[in-house]
């Protein structure tokens, strides 16, 4: 526990994966809550920092489904409120006569993108197409709509039922929401940002409302069409799922002062289980799902390994200079070069929480199911997964 108590700024990073991921994150939050972590949220002008506990989570970074859970927490709702919002009948959490949150429904999630579907009329009826060829051309010419559904319903749900304010800067917590630019090769991080910063890979922007940023981050193609947000120059920019460009955006938390980053992700490829058998017996949808999960997990593992390798190199250089009694000024200068070249922050530690490969239910259940029984099981998986990881750090 000493490892955590020495930390001055704790951040929670939540990744995507549909309602299934949201339920997993809720389970992780339950475990953090049980271990004494406090979630800072609500309006800054109303927040009273009376609790002296060092285990306060003040920064939230959310992508895709993780953005909606991050928004709930930053808005000041408790984990119990989230469970009620997803209508999970967990017996240990009584349902109040008047819940703080309106339950999330399929109508909120799946808002029909009717204007987009109307555009799906074969292009020959409208204008001559520039795309010619075989089956691929037929798909490109015929499927002109950008998504079956829109995340406008989720935006409205957050704006009208969840948020005490729609401005990032009004919150007591630091909330950052990650989306991917449709017409570019970089991601955008929305949050309490005063000066817009653009690098080759990331744009930090403060021109979005919270509900719009979350709707943009959750626009998973091809289920949901890209979401448009107008910037300060009155230009309409389009965004989709925040997980496409980067699976984990832990650097956002570290870049904004966090020295302990707790990251929760639910993506876990299926590992053979005698009870379930081989995936080739389940057909194309689950085989495609497995392929996507393997790609995403590989990106995550590379991200984690890269951080570990940089830490190993940094410590090796530091240790060698000290062992050989070489001048401190040269050691410090070389370490500073390493930090700048690879954006390494030696004071930052990372904790990664994810399902066990044997939790095959996480793979087989639907991504957008609001079935109470299914969600309860996933919450328990998230809870147990978090406790298992936290024990490794004596938390």
PDB file of N, CA and C in Angstrom, residues 204-286:
ATOM      1  N   UNK A 204      -4.737  18.140 -29.146  1.00  0.00           N
ATOM      2  CA  UNK A 204      -5.373  18.442 -27.867  1.00  0.00           C
ATOM      3  C   UNK A 204      -6.298  19.623 -28.097  1.00  0.00           C
ATOM      4  N   UNK A 205      -7.588  19.431 -27.841  1.00  0.00           N
ATOM      5  CA  UNK A 205      -8.577  20.454 -28.186  1.00  0.00           C
ATOM      6  C   UNK A 205      -9.550  20.706 -27.048  1.00  0.00           C
ATOM      7  N   UNK A 206      -9.972  21.964 -26.913  1.00  0.00           N
ATOM      8  CA  UNK A 206     -10.921  22.332 -25.871  1.00  0.00           C
ATOM      9  C   UNK A 206     -12.214  22.898 -26.422  1.00  0.00           C
ATOM     10  N   UNK A 207     -12.456  22.724 -27.731  1.00  0.00           N
ATOM     11  CA  UNK A 207     -13.624  23.355 -28.342  1.00  0.00           C
ATOM     12  C   UNK A 207     -14.905  22.528 -28.249  1.00  0.00           C
ATOM     13  N   UNK A 208     -14.834  21.317 -27.749  1.00  0.00           N
ATOM     14  CA  UNK A 208     -16.029  20.467 -27.701  1.00  0.00           C
ATOM     15  C   UNK A 208     -16.716  20.511 -26.340  1.00  0.00           C
ATOM     16  N   UNK A 209     -18.039  20.322 -26.365  1.00  0.00           N
ATOM     17  CA  UNK A 209     -18.784  20.062 -25.142  1.00  0.00           C
ATOM     18  C   UNK A 209     -18.534  18.614 -24.725  1.00  0.00           C
ATOM     19  N   UNK A 210     -18.741  18.303 -23.462  1.00  0.00           N
ATOM     20  CA  UNK A 210     -18.474  16.953 -22.953  1.00  0.00           C
ATOM     21  C   UNK A 210     -19.327  15.914 -23.674  1.00  0.00           C
ATOM     22  N   UNK A 211     -20.621  16.188 -23.797  1.00  0.00           N
ATOM     23  CA  UNK A 211     -21.534  15.208 -24.403  1.00  0.00           C
ATOM     24  C   UNK A 211     -21.191  14.946 -25.862  1.00  0.00           C
ATOM     25  N   UNK A 212     -20.764  15.987 -26.590  1.00  0.00           N
ATOM     26  CA  UNK A 212     -20.373  15.807 -27.994  1.00  0.00           C
ATOM     27  C   UNK A 212     -19.090  14.989 -28.095  1.00  0.00           C
ATOM     28  N   UNK A 213     -18.139  15.273 -27.217  1.00  0.00           N
ATOM     29  CA  UNK A 213     -16.875  14.534 -27.236  1.00  0.00           C
ATOM     30  C   UNK A 213     -17.108  13.045 -26.969  1.00  0.00           C
ATOM     31  N   UNK A 214     -17.972  12.743 -26.007  1.00  0.00           N
ATOM     32  CA  UNK A 214     -18.281  11.345 -25.691  1.00  0.00           C
ATOM     33  C   UNK A 214     -18.988  10.662 -26.854  1.00  0.00           C
ATOM     34  N   UNK A 215     -19.919  11.371 -27.491  1.00  0.00           N
ATOM     35  CA  UNK A 215     -20.641  10.811 -28.642  1.00  0.00           C
ATOM     36  C   UNK A 215     -19.685  10.532 -29.790  1.00  0.00           C
ATOM     37  N   UNK A 216     -18.706  11.424 -29.985  1.00  0.00           N
ATOM     38  CA  UNK A 216     -17.715  11.219 -31.035  1.00  0.00           C
ATOM     39  C   UNK A 216     -16.830  10.018 -30.718  1.00  0.00           C
ATOM     40  N   UNK A 217     -16.438   9.890 -29.461  1.00  0.00           N
ATOM     41  CA  UNK A 217     -15.559   8.804 -29.048  1.00  0.00           C
ATOM     42  C   UNK A 217     -16.238   7.441 -29.153  1.00  0.00           C
ATOM     43  N   UNK A 218     -17.570   7.416 -29.030  1.00  0.00           N
ATOM     44  CA  UNK A 218     -18.307   6.146 -29.052  1.00  0.00           C
ATOM     45  C   UNK A 218     -18.839   5.769 -30.435  1.00  0.00           C
ATOM     46  N   UNK A 219     -18.517   6.563 -31.458  1.00  0.00           N
ATOM     47  CA  UNK A 219     -19.037   6.307 -32.808  1.00  0.00           C
ATOM     48  C   UNK A 219     -18.243   5.194 -33.489  1.00  0.00           C
ATOM     49  N   UNK A 220     -18.569   3.966 -33.144  1.00  0.00           N
ATOM     50  CA  UNK A 220     -17.840   2.799 -33.662  1.00  0.00           C
ATOM     51  C   UNK A 220     -18.359   2.402 -35.046  1.00  0.00           C
ATOM     52  N   UNK A 221     -17.534   2.494 -36.095  1.00  0.00           N
ATOM     53  CA  UNK A 221     -17.970   2.076 -37.430  1.00  0.00           C
ATOM     54  C   UNK A 221     -17.949   0.562 -37.550  1.00  0.00           C
ATOM     55  N   UNK A 222     -18.822  -0.033 -38.376  1.00  0.00           N
ATOM     56  CA  UNK A 222     -19.865   0.605 -39.175  1.00  0.00           C
ATOM     57  C   UNK A 222     -21.217   0.706 -38.452  1.00  0.00           C
ATOM     58  N   UNK A 223     -21.255   0.336 -37.161  1.00  0.00           N
ATOM     59  CA  UNK A 223     -22.520   0.380 -36.429  1.00  0.00           C
ATOM     60  C   UNK A 223     -22.993   1.817 -36.275  1.00  0.00           C
ATOM     61  N   UNK A 224     -22.075   2.705 -35.880  1.00  0.00           N
ATOM     62  CA  UNK A 224     -22.413   4.107 -35.677  1.00  0.00           C
ATOM     63  C   UNK A 224     -21.649   4.975 -36.668  1.00  0.00           C
ATOM     64  N   UNK A 225     -22.346   5.935 -37.258  1.00  0.00           N
ATOM     65  CA  UNK A 225     -21.713   6.844 -38.204  1.00  0.00           C
ATOM     66  C   UNK A 225     -20.824   7.849 -37.497  1.00  0.00           C
ATOM     67  N   UNK A 226     -19.841   8.424 -38.208  1.00  0.00           N
ATOM     68  CA  UNK A 226     -18.971   9.454 -37.621  1.00  0.00           C
ATOM     69  C   UNK A 226     -19.789  10.616 -37.065  1.00  0.00           C
ATOM     70  N   UNK A 227     -19.261  11.238 -36.033  1.00  0.00           N
ATOM     71  CA  UNK A 227     -19.970  12.319 -35.332  1.00  0.00           C
ATOM     72  C   UNK A 227     -19.272  13.640 -35.610  1.00  0.00           C
ATOM     73  N   UNK A 228     -20.045  14.655 -35.994  1.00  0.00           N
ATOM     74  CA  UNK A 228     -19.493  15.953 -36.349  1.00  0.00           C
ATOM     75  C   UNK A 228     -19.467  16.924 -35.173  1.00  0.00           C
ATOM     76  N   UNK A 229     -18.348  17.613 -35.015  1.00  0.00           N
ATOM     77  CA  UNK A 229     -18.196  18.647 -33.990  1.00  0.00           C
ATOM     78  C   UNK A 229     -17.589  19.883 -34.652  1.00  0.00           C
ATOM     79  N   UNK A 230     -18.166  21.027 -34.378  1.00  0.00           N
ATOM     80  CA  UNK A 230     -17.669  22.271 -34.963  1.00  0.00           C
ATOM     81  C   UNK A 230     -16.558  22.861 -34.086  1.00  0.00           C
ATOM     82  N   UNK A 231     -15.441  23.193 -34.708  1.00  0.00           N
ATOM     83  CA  UNK A 231     -14.335  23.758 -33.931  1.00  0.00           C
ATOM     84  C   UNK A 231     -14.485  25.272 -33.790  1.00  0.00           C
ATOM     85  N   UNK A 232     -13.477  25.915 -33.192  1.00  0.00           N
ATOM     86  CA  UNK A 232     -13.557  27.345 -32.920  1.00  0.00           C
ATOM     87  C   UNK A 232     -13.587  28.191 -34.189  1.00  0.00           C
ATOM     88  N   UNK A 233     -13.105  27.624 -35.306  1.00  0.00           N
ATOM     89  CA  UNK A 233     -13.119  28.330 -36.587  1.00  0.00           C
ATOM     90  C   UNK A 233     -14.408  28.080 -37.358  1.00  0.00           C
ATOM     91  N   UNK A 234     -15.404  27.478 -36.683  1.00  0.00           N
ATOM     92  CA  UNK A 234     -16.695  27.142 -37.288  1.00  0.00           C
ATOM     93  C   UNK A 234     -16.564  26.099 -38.402  1.00  0.00           C
ATOM     94  N   UNK A 235     -15.479  25.306 -38.344  1.00  0.00           N
ATOM     95  CA  UNK A 235     -15.304  24.218 -39.298  1.00  0.00           C
ATOM     96  C   UNK A 235     -15.861  22.932 -38.694  1.00  0.00           C
ATOM     97  N   UNK A 236     -16.566  22.169 -39.500  1.00  0.00           N
ATOM     98  CA  UNK A 236     -17.115  20.904 -39.015  1.00  0.00           C
ATOM     99  C   UNK A 236     -16.085  19.800 -39.193  1.00  0.00           C
ATOM    100  N   UNK A 237     -15.690  19.198 -38.073  1.00  0.00           N
ATOM    101  CA  UNK A 237     -14.782  18.066 -38.104  1.00  0.00           C
ATOM    102  C   UNK A 237     -15.546  16.807 -37.722  1.00  0.00           C
ATOM    103  N   UNK A 238     -15.200  15.693 -38.336  1.00  0.00           N
ATOM    104  CA  UNK A 238     -15.880  14.441 -38.059  1.00  0.00           C
ATOM    105  C   UNK A 238     -14.943  13.469 -37.349  1.00  0.00           C
ATOM    106  N   UNK A 239     -15.523  12.758 -36.384  1.00  0.00           N
ATOM    107  CA  UNK A 239     -14.745  11.853 -35.551  1.00  0.00           C
ATOM    108  C   UNK A 239     -15.446  10.507 -35.433  1.00  0.00           C
ATOM    109  N   UNK A 240     -14.651   9.484 -35.142  1.00  0.00           N
ATOM    110  CA  UNK A 240     -15.238   8.208 -34.770  1.00  0.00           C
ATOM    111  C   UNK A 240     -14.454   7.599 -33.617  1.00  0.00           C
ATOM    112  N   UNK A 241     -14.702   6.341 -33.360  1.00  0.00           N
ATOM    113  CA  UNK A 241     -14.253   5.646 -32.155  1.00  0.00           C
ATOM    114  C   UNK A 241     -12.832   5.992 -31.719  1.00  0.00           C
ATOM    115  N   UNK A 242     -12.685   6.322 -30.429  1.00  0.00           N
ATOM    116  CA  UNK A 242     -11.393   6.715 -29.889  1.00  0.00           C
ATOM    117  C   UNK A 242     -10.371   5.604 -29.798  1.00  0.00           C
ATOM    118  N   UNK A 243     -10.787   4.361 -30.009  1.00  0.00           N
ATOM    119  CA  UNK A 243      -9.866   3.230 -29.901  1.00  0.00           C
ATOM    120  C   UNK A 243      -9.165   2.917 -31.213  1.00  0.00           C
ATOM    121  N   UNK A 244      -9.585   3.529 -32.305  1.00  0.00           N
ATOM    122  CA  UNK A 244      -9.060   3.153 -33.616  1.00  0.00           C
ATOM    123  C   UNK A 244      -7.605   3.562 -33.771  1.00  0.00           C
ATOM    124  N   UNK A 245      -7.275   4.773 -33.395  1.00  0.00           N
ATOM    125  CA  UNK A 245      -5.907   5.275 -33.562  1.00  0.00           C
ATOM    126  C   UNK A 245      -4.966   4.693 -32.506  1.00  0.00           C
ATOM    127  N   UNK A 246      -5.405   4.706 -31.264  1.00  0.00           N
ATOM    128  CA  UNK A 246      -4.621   4.168 -30.144  1.00  0.00           C
ATOM    129  C   UNK A 246      -5.544   3.405 -29.217  1.00  0.00           C
ATOM    130  N   UNK A 247      -5.147   2.195 -28.849  1.00  0.00           N
ATOM    131  CA  UNK A 247      -5.997   1.389 -27.983  1.00  0.00           C
ATOM    132  C   UNK A 247      -5.974   1.889 -26.544  1.00  0.00           C
ATOM    133  N   UNK A 248      -4.805   2.217 -26.040  1.00  0.00           N
ATOM    134  CA  UNK A 248      -4.687   2.759 -24.695  1.00  0.00           C
ATOM    135  C   UNK A 248      -4.038   4.142 -24.777  1.00  0.00           C
ATOM    136  N   UNK A 249      -4.658   5.122 -24.138  1.00  0.00           N
ATOM    137  CA  UNK A 249      -4.108   6.480 -24.152  1.00  0.00           C
ATOM    138  C   UNK A 249      -3.613   6.856 -22.757  1.00  0.00           C
ATOM    139  N   UNK A 250      -2.806   5.984 -22.179  1.00  0.00           N
ATOM    140  CA  UNK A 250      -2.286   6.243 -20.841  1.00  0.00           C
ATOM    141  C   UNK A 250      -1.386   7.473 -20.813  1.00  0.00           C
ATOM    142  N   UNK A 251      -0.783   7.792 -21.965  1.00  0.00           N
ATOM    143  CA  UNK A 251       0.118   8.940 -22.008  1.00  0.00           C
ATOM    144  C   UNK A 251      -0.618  10.240 -21.728  1.00  0.00           C
ATOM    145  N   UNK A 252      -1.927  10.288 -22.034  1.00  0.00           N
ATOM    146  CA  UNK A 252      -2.708  11.505 -21.789  1.00  0.00           C
ATOM    147  C   UNK A 252      -2.708  11.828 -20.298  1.00  0.00           C
ATOM    148  N   UNK A 253      -2.898  10.796 -19.473  1.00  0.00           N
ATOM    149  CA  UNK A 253      -2.889  10.991 -18.024  1.00  0.00           C
ATOM    150  C   UNK A 253      -1.510  11.408 -17.540  1.00  0.00           C
ATOM    151  N   UNK A 254      -0.465  10.734 -18.044  1.00  0.00           N
ATOM    152  CA  UNK A 254       0.902  11.066 -17.626  1.00  0.00           C
ATOM    153  C   UNK A 254       1.288  12.473 -18.071  1.00  0.00           C
ATOM    154  N   UNK A 255       0.861  12.855 -19.276  1.00  0.00           N
ATOM    155  CA  UNK A 255       1.178  14.190 -19.797  1.00  0.00           C
ATOM    156  C   UNK A 255       0.525  15.300 -18.981  1.00  0.00           C
ATOM    157  N   UNK A 256      -0.537  14.954 -18.245  1.00  0.00           N
ATOM    158  CA  UNK A 256      -1.246  15.963 -17.472  1.00  0.00           C
ATOM    159  C   UNK A 256      -1.047  15.784 -15.960  1.00  0.00           C
ATOM    160  N   UNK A 257       0.118  15.246 -15.594  1.00  0.00           N
ATOM    161  CA  UNK A 257       0.535  15.283 -14.204  1.00  0.00           C
ATOM    162  C   UNK A 257       0.296  14.058 -13.357  1.00  0.00           C
ATOM    163  N   UNK A 258      -0.326  13.013 -13.881  1.00  0.00           N
ATOM    164  CA  UNK A 258      -0.563  11.812 -13.074  1.00  0.00           C
ATOM    165  C   UNK A 258       0.742  11.053 -12.858  1.00  0.00           C
ATOM    166  N   UNK A 259       0.962  10.583 -11.628  1.00  0.00           N
ATOM    167  CA  UNK A 259       2.148   9.758 -11.378  1.00  0.00           C
ATOM    168  C   UNK A 259       1.777   8.306 -11.081  1.00  0.00           C
ATOM    169  N   UNK A 260       0.492   7.999 -11.062  1.00  0.00           N
ATOM    170  CA  UNK A 260       0.003   6.619 -11.038  1.00  0.00           C
ATOM    171  C   UNK A 260      -1.173   6.527 -11.996  1.00  0.00           C
ATOM    172  N   UNK A 261      -1.029   5.683 -13.008  1.00  0.00           N
ATOM    173  CA  UNK A 261      -2.071   5.522 -14.027  1.00  0.00           C
ATOM    174  C   UNK A 261      -2.618   4.102 -13.945  1.00  0.00           C
ATOM    175  N   UNK A 262      -3.890   3.995 -13.577  1.00  0.00           N
ATOM    176  CA  UNK A 262      -4.573   2.698 -13.521  1.00  0.00           C
ATOM    177  C   UNK A 262      -5.395   2.560 -14.793  1.00  0.00           C
ATOM    178  N   UNK A 263      -5.086   1.555 -15.573  1.00  0.00           N
ATOM    179  CA  UNK A 263      -5.740   1.387 -16.873  1.00  0.00           C
ATOM    180  C   UNK A 263      -6.549   0.092 -16.907  1.00  0.00           C
ATOM    181  N   UNK A 264      -7.795   0.216 -17.367  1.00  0.00           N
ATOM    182  CA  UNK A 264      -8.685  -0.950 -17.474  1.00  0.00           C
ATOM    183  C   UNK A 264      -9.061  -1.162 -18.937  1.00  0.00           C
ATOM    184  N   UNK A 265      -8.832  -2.381 -19.424  1.00  0.00           N
ATOM    185  CA  UNK A 265      -9.261  -2.721 -20.786  1.00  0.00           C
ATOM    186  C   UNK A 265      -9.857  -4.124 -20.791  1.00  0.00           C
ATOM    187  N   UNK A 266     -10.857  -4.319 -21.639  1.00  0.00           N
ATOM    188  CA  UNK A 266     -11.620  -5.573 -21.598  1.00  0.00           C
ATOM    189  C   UNK A 266     -11.312  -6.518 -22.752  1.00  0.00           C
ATOM    190  N   UNK A 267     -10.479  -6.074 -23.694  1.00  0.00           N
ATOM    191  CA  UNK A 267     -10.175  -6.902 -24.862  1.00  0.00           C
ATOM    192  C   UNK A 267      -9.303  -8.084 -24.467  1.00  0.00           C
ATOM    193  N   UNK A 268      -9.807  -9.279 -24.706  1.00  0.00           N
ATOM    194  CA  UNK A 268      -9.060 -10.491 -24.396  1.00  0.00           C
ATOM    195  C   UNK A 268      -9.437 -11.569 -25.418  1.00  0.00           C
ATOM    196  N   UNK A 269      -8.535 -11.931 -26.335  1.00  0.00           N
ATOM    197  CA  UNK A 269      -8.847 -12.984 -27.304  1.00  0.00           C
ATOM    198  C   UNK A 269      -9.217 -14.295 -26.614  1.00  0.00           C
ATOM    199  N   UNK A 270      -9.969 -15.097 -27.328  1.00  0.00           N
ATOM    200  CA  UNK A 270     -10.396 -16.394 -26.795  1.00  0.00           C
ATOM    201  C   UNK A 270      -9.214 -17.354 -26.764  1.00  0.00           C
ATOM    202  N   UNK A 271      -9.040 -18.035 -25.625  1.00  0.00           N
ATOM    203  CA  UNK A 271      -8.074 -19.120 -25.494  1.00  0.00           C
ATOM    204  C   UNK A 271      -8.858 -20.418 -25.388  1.00  0.00           C
ATOM    205  N   UNK A 272      -8.421 -21.428 -26.098  1.00  0.00           N
ATOM    206  CA  UNK A 272      -9.180 -22.670 -26.193  1.00  0.00           C
ATOM    207  C   UNK A 272      -9.630 -23.181 -24.829  1.00  0.00           C
ATOM    208  N   UNK A 273     -10.903 -23.535 -24.783  1.00  0.00           N
ATOM    209  CA  UNK A 273     -11.507 -24.047 -23.562  1.00  0.00           C
ATOM    210  C   UNK A 273     -12.335 -25.280 -23.943  1.00  0.00           C
ATOM    211  N   UNK A 274     -12.145 -26.386 -23.210  1.00  0.00           N
ATOM    212  CA  UNK A 274     -12.851 -27.625 -23.564  1.00  0.00           C
ATOM    213  C   UNK A 274     -14.357 -27.455 -23.550  1.00  0.00           C
ATOM    214  N   UNK A 275     -14.852 -26.635 -22.646  1.00  0.00           N
ATOM    215  CA  UNK A 275     -16.294 -26.435 -22.536  1.00  0.00           C
ATOM    216  C   UNK A 275     -16.861 -25.771 -23.783  1.00  0.00           C
ATOM    217  N   UNK A 276     -16.124 -24.820 -24.361  1.00  0.00           N
ATOM    218  CA  UNK A 276     -16.627 -24.062 -25.505  1.00  0.00           C
ATOM    219  C   UNK A 276     -16.149 -24.624 -26.839  1.00  0.00           C
ATOM    220  N   UNK A 277     -14.994 -25.301 -26.839  1.00  0.00           N
ATOM    221  CA  UNK A 277     -14.499 -25.874 -28.085  1.00  0.00           C
ATOM    222  C   UNK A 277     -13.777 -24.856 -28.959  1.00  0.00           C
ATOM    223  N   UNK A 278     -13.634 -25.207 -30.233  1.00  0.00           N
ATOM    224  CA  UNK A 278     -12.905 -24.373 -31.184  1.00  0.00           C
ATOM    225  C   UNK A 278     -13.816 -23.324 -31.821  1.00  0.00           C
ATOM    226  N   UNK A 279     -13.258 -22.152 -32.104  1.00  0.00           N
ATOM    227  CA  UNK A 279     -14.059 -21.070 -32.691  1.00  0.00           C
ATOM    228  C   UNK A 279     -14.505 -21.375 -34.120  1.00  0.00           C
ATOM    229  N   UNK A 280     -13.829 -22.308 -34.781  1.00  0.00           N
ATOM    230  CA  UNK A 280     -14.235 -22.594 -36.159  1.00  0.00           C
ATOM    231  C   UNK A 280     -15.645 -23.192 -36.213  1.00  0.00           C
ATOM    232  N   UNK A 281     -16.144 -23.659 -35.072  1.00  0.00           N
ATOM    233  CA  UNK A 281     -17.495 -24.223 -35.023  1.00  0.00           C
ATOM    234  C   UNK A 281     -18.571 -23.149 -34.841  1.00  0.00           C
ATOM    235  N   UNK A 282     -18.158 -21.896 -34.587  1.00  0.00           N
ATOM    236  CA  UNK A 282     -19.117 -20.835 -34.270  1.00  0.00           C
ATOM    237  C   UNK A 282     -19.401 -19.882 -35.435  1.00  0.00           C
ATOM    238  N   UNK A 283     -18.686 -20.027 -36.534  1.00  0.00           N
ATOM    239  CA  UNK A 283     -18.990 -19.231 -37.702  1.00  0.00           C
ATOM    240  C   UNK A 283     -18.189 -17.939 -37.837  1.00  0.00           C
ATOM    241  N   UNK A 284     -18.492 -17.230 -38.930  1.00  0.00           N
ATOM    242  CA  UNK A 284     -17.725 -16.048 -39.327  1.00  0.00           C
ATOM    243  C   UNK A 284     -17.711 -14.931 -38.281  1.00  0.00           C
ATOM    244  N   UNK A 285     -18.860 -14.547 -37.690  1.00  0.00           N
ATOM    245  CA  UNK A 285     -18.841 -13.404 -36.766  1.00  0.00           C
ATOM    246  C   UNK A 285     -17.834 -13.542 -35.623  1.00  0.00           C
ATOM    247  N   UNK A 286     -17.787 -14.715 -34.996  1.00  0.00           N
ATOM    248  CA  UNK A 286     -16.866 -14.883 -33.871  1.00  0.00           C
ATOM    249  C   UNK A 286     -15.420 -15.048 -34.334  1.00  0.00           C
TER     250      UNK A 286
END
